[in-house]
XYZ file of C-alpha atoms in Angstrom:
147
model
C 108.097 98.209 92.850
C 109.840 96.902 89.848
C 108.012 94.158 90.093
C 104.059 96.227 89.831
C 105.091 98.082 86.909
C 105.995 94.335 85.265
C 102.450 93.408 86.085
C 101.108 96.306 84.131
C 104.284 96.372 80.738
C 103.186 92.611 80.484
C 99.397 93.508 80.582
C 99.577 96.144 78.297
C 100.985 93.922 76.004
C 98.945 90.964 76.255
C 96.354 90.472 73.550
C 93.296 91.252 73.849
C 90.117 89.870 75.109
C 87.907 88.434 73.528
C 84.968 89.767 74.940
C 81.073 90.003 73.092
C 79.899 93.256 73.340
C 76.031 91.129 73.364
C 76.251 90.551 77.123
C 75.802 93.798 79.556
C 76.230 92.228 82.075
C 79.421 90.666 84.370
C 80.208 88.906 87.698
C 83.472 88.751 89.331
C 84.757 87.401 93.197
C 88.126 87.151 94.289
C 90.649 84.464 93.811
C 89.663 81.758 96.272
C 92.553 80.574 98.052
C 92.270 84.362 99.680
C 89.668 83.184 100.633
C 91.272 81.017 103.186
C 94.500 82.838 103.580
C 92.899 86.940 104.160
C 89.893 85.712 105.243
C 88.905 88.072 102.623
C 85.570 87.604 100.279
C 85.509 90.157 97.019
C 82.692 90.424 94.836
C 82.743 92.799 91.673
C 79.556 93.430 89.725
C 79.080 94.962 86.253
C 76.583 96.588 84.033
C 77.755 98.000 80.620
C 75.839 100.726 79.604
C 76.857 101.652 75.580
C 79.436 100.034 73.768
C 82.703 102.301 76.074
C 80.674 102.609 79.084
C 80.599 100.812 82.098
C 79.431 101.164 85.727
C 81.200 98.317 88.270
C 80.021 97.737 91.942
C 82.427 96.134 94.771
C 81.185 95.043 98.304
C 84.865 93.549 100.177
C 84.840 92.349 103.842
C 88.369 91.074 104.844
C 90.074 90.307 108.406
C 92.222 92.485 110.325
C 94.911 90.096 109.984
C 98.904 89.834 110.126
C 97.851 87.916 107.180
C 97.522 89.915 104.605
C 100.009 91.185 102.617
C 100.104 94.353 104.649
C 99.341 92.907 107.942
C 103.278 90.481 106.548
C 105.691 93.463 106.845
C 104.426 94.389 110.029
C 104.316 91.163 111.328
C 108.345 90.714 109.619
C 109.468 94.488 111.715
C 108.005 93.335 115.165
C 108.474 90.057 115.640
C 109.333 90.136 118.911
C 106.060 91.510 120.038
C 103.121 88.728 120.231
C 99.443 91.085 118.694
C 96.394 89.253 118.680
C 94.503 91.304 115.168
C 90.664 90.652 115.595
C 88.194 92.145 113.249
C 87.387 92.904 109.994
C 86.977 95.327 107.106
C 84.260 96.098 104.237
C 84.415 97.889 101.565
C 81.885 99.357 99.728
C 83.168 100.505 96.264
C 80.861 101.577 92.656
C 82.909 102.948 89.924
C 82.309 104.369 86.116
C 84.694 102.972 83.614
C 86.145 103.149 80.357
C 86.853 100.790 76.995
C 88.860 102.686 74.150
C 88.407 99.833 72.126
C 85.044 98.834 73.792
C 83.013 97.719 76.259
C 85.219 94.362 77.514
C 87.922 94.431 76.033
C 91.770 95.414 76.628
C 92.669 98.337 78.287
C 90.633 99.866 81.235
C 90.048 103.025 83.063
C 88.181 104.137 86.194
C 86.382 106.529 88.947
C 84.215 105.627 91.777
C 84.423 106.416 94.971
C 85.043 103.957 98.356
C 83.210 103.783 102.061
C 85.329 101.382 104.576
C 83.576 100.569 107.252
C 86.786 98.962 110.135
C 86.051 97.499 112.900
C 89.047 96.425 114.718
C 91.305 95.758 117.831
C 94.764 95.095 118.462
C 95.666 93.070 121.444
C 99.646 93.239 123.170
C 100.334 92.861 126.506
C 103.825 93.619 125.952
C 103.430 97.162 126.178
C 101.086 100.512 126.404
C 99.001 100.500 125.806
C 97.672 97.207 125.988
C 94.496 97.432 123.902
C 93.803 99.745 120.293
C 89.963 99.605 119.290
C 89.057 100.873 115.630
C 85.478 101.851 114.452
C 86.168 104.549 111.862
C 84.070 105.370 108.690
C 85.974 106.794 105.387
C 85.193 108.037 102.161
C 87.340 108.924 99.680
C 87.532 108.937 96.028
C 89.816 106.064 93.049
C 91.564 105.729 89.649
C 91.620 102.373 88.679
C 93.714 101.811 85.343
C 93.784 98.066 84.327
C 93.080 94.905 81.440
């Protein structure tokens, strides 16, 4: 928790981004290292609407794996068990972004919607049930603050 707060503080104190207000679109992807470590790929497309507002659409897919950050805790907690995590998760999101200092400059606030489809399987021969399959579709709201 302290690490998260420190990151937020550093982001808030960082020098403002020098972006061109004339650029109405932007594209972002997750770090290439994540493509290997988490077997996940994410792409976001941004479109400026006014001097302070933009929309963002996000697509992501990642493996149901103990290689992910959340899975590392599970791995440590259950080191004596041999689980086999199989399947993928798929996210589609859209959000309305606000930039108080101007489009693509400084801090941003975002409110949006998220759709997640989970098609996963957990196998473990040492517990009952030995197989747990999950096929879910989830809709939710999200709020983000960033820089």
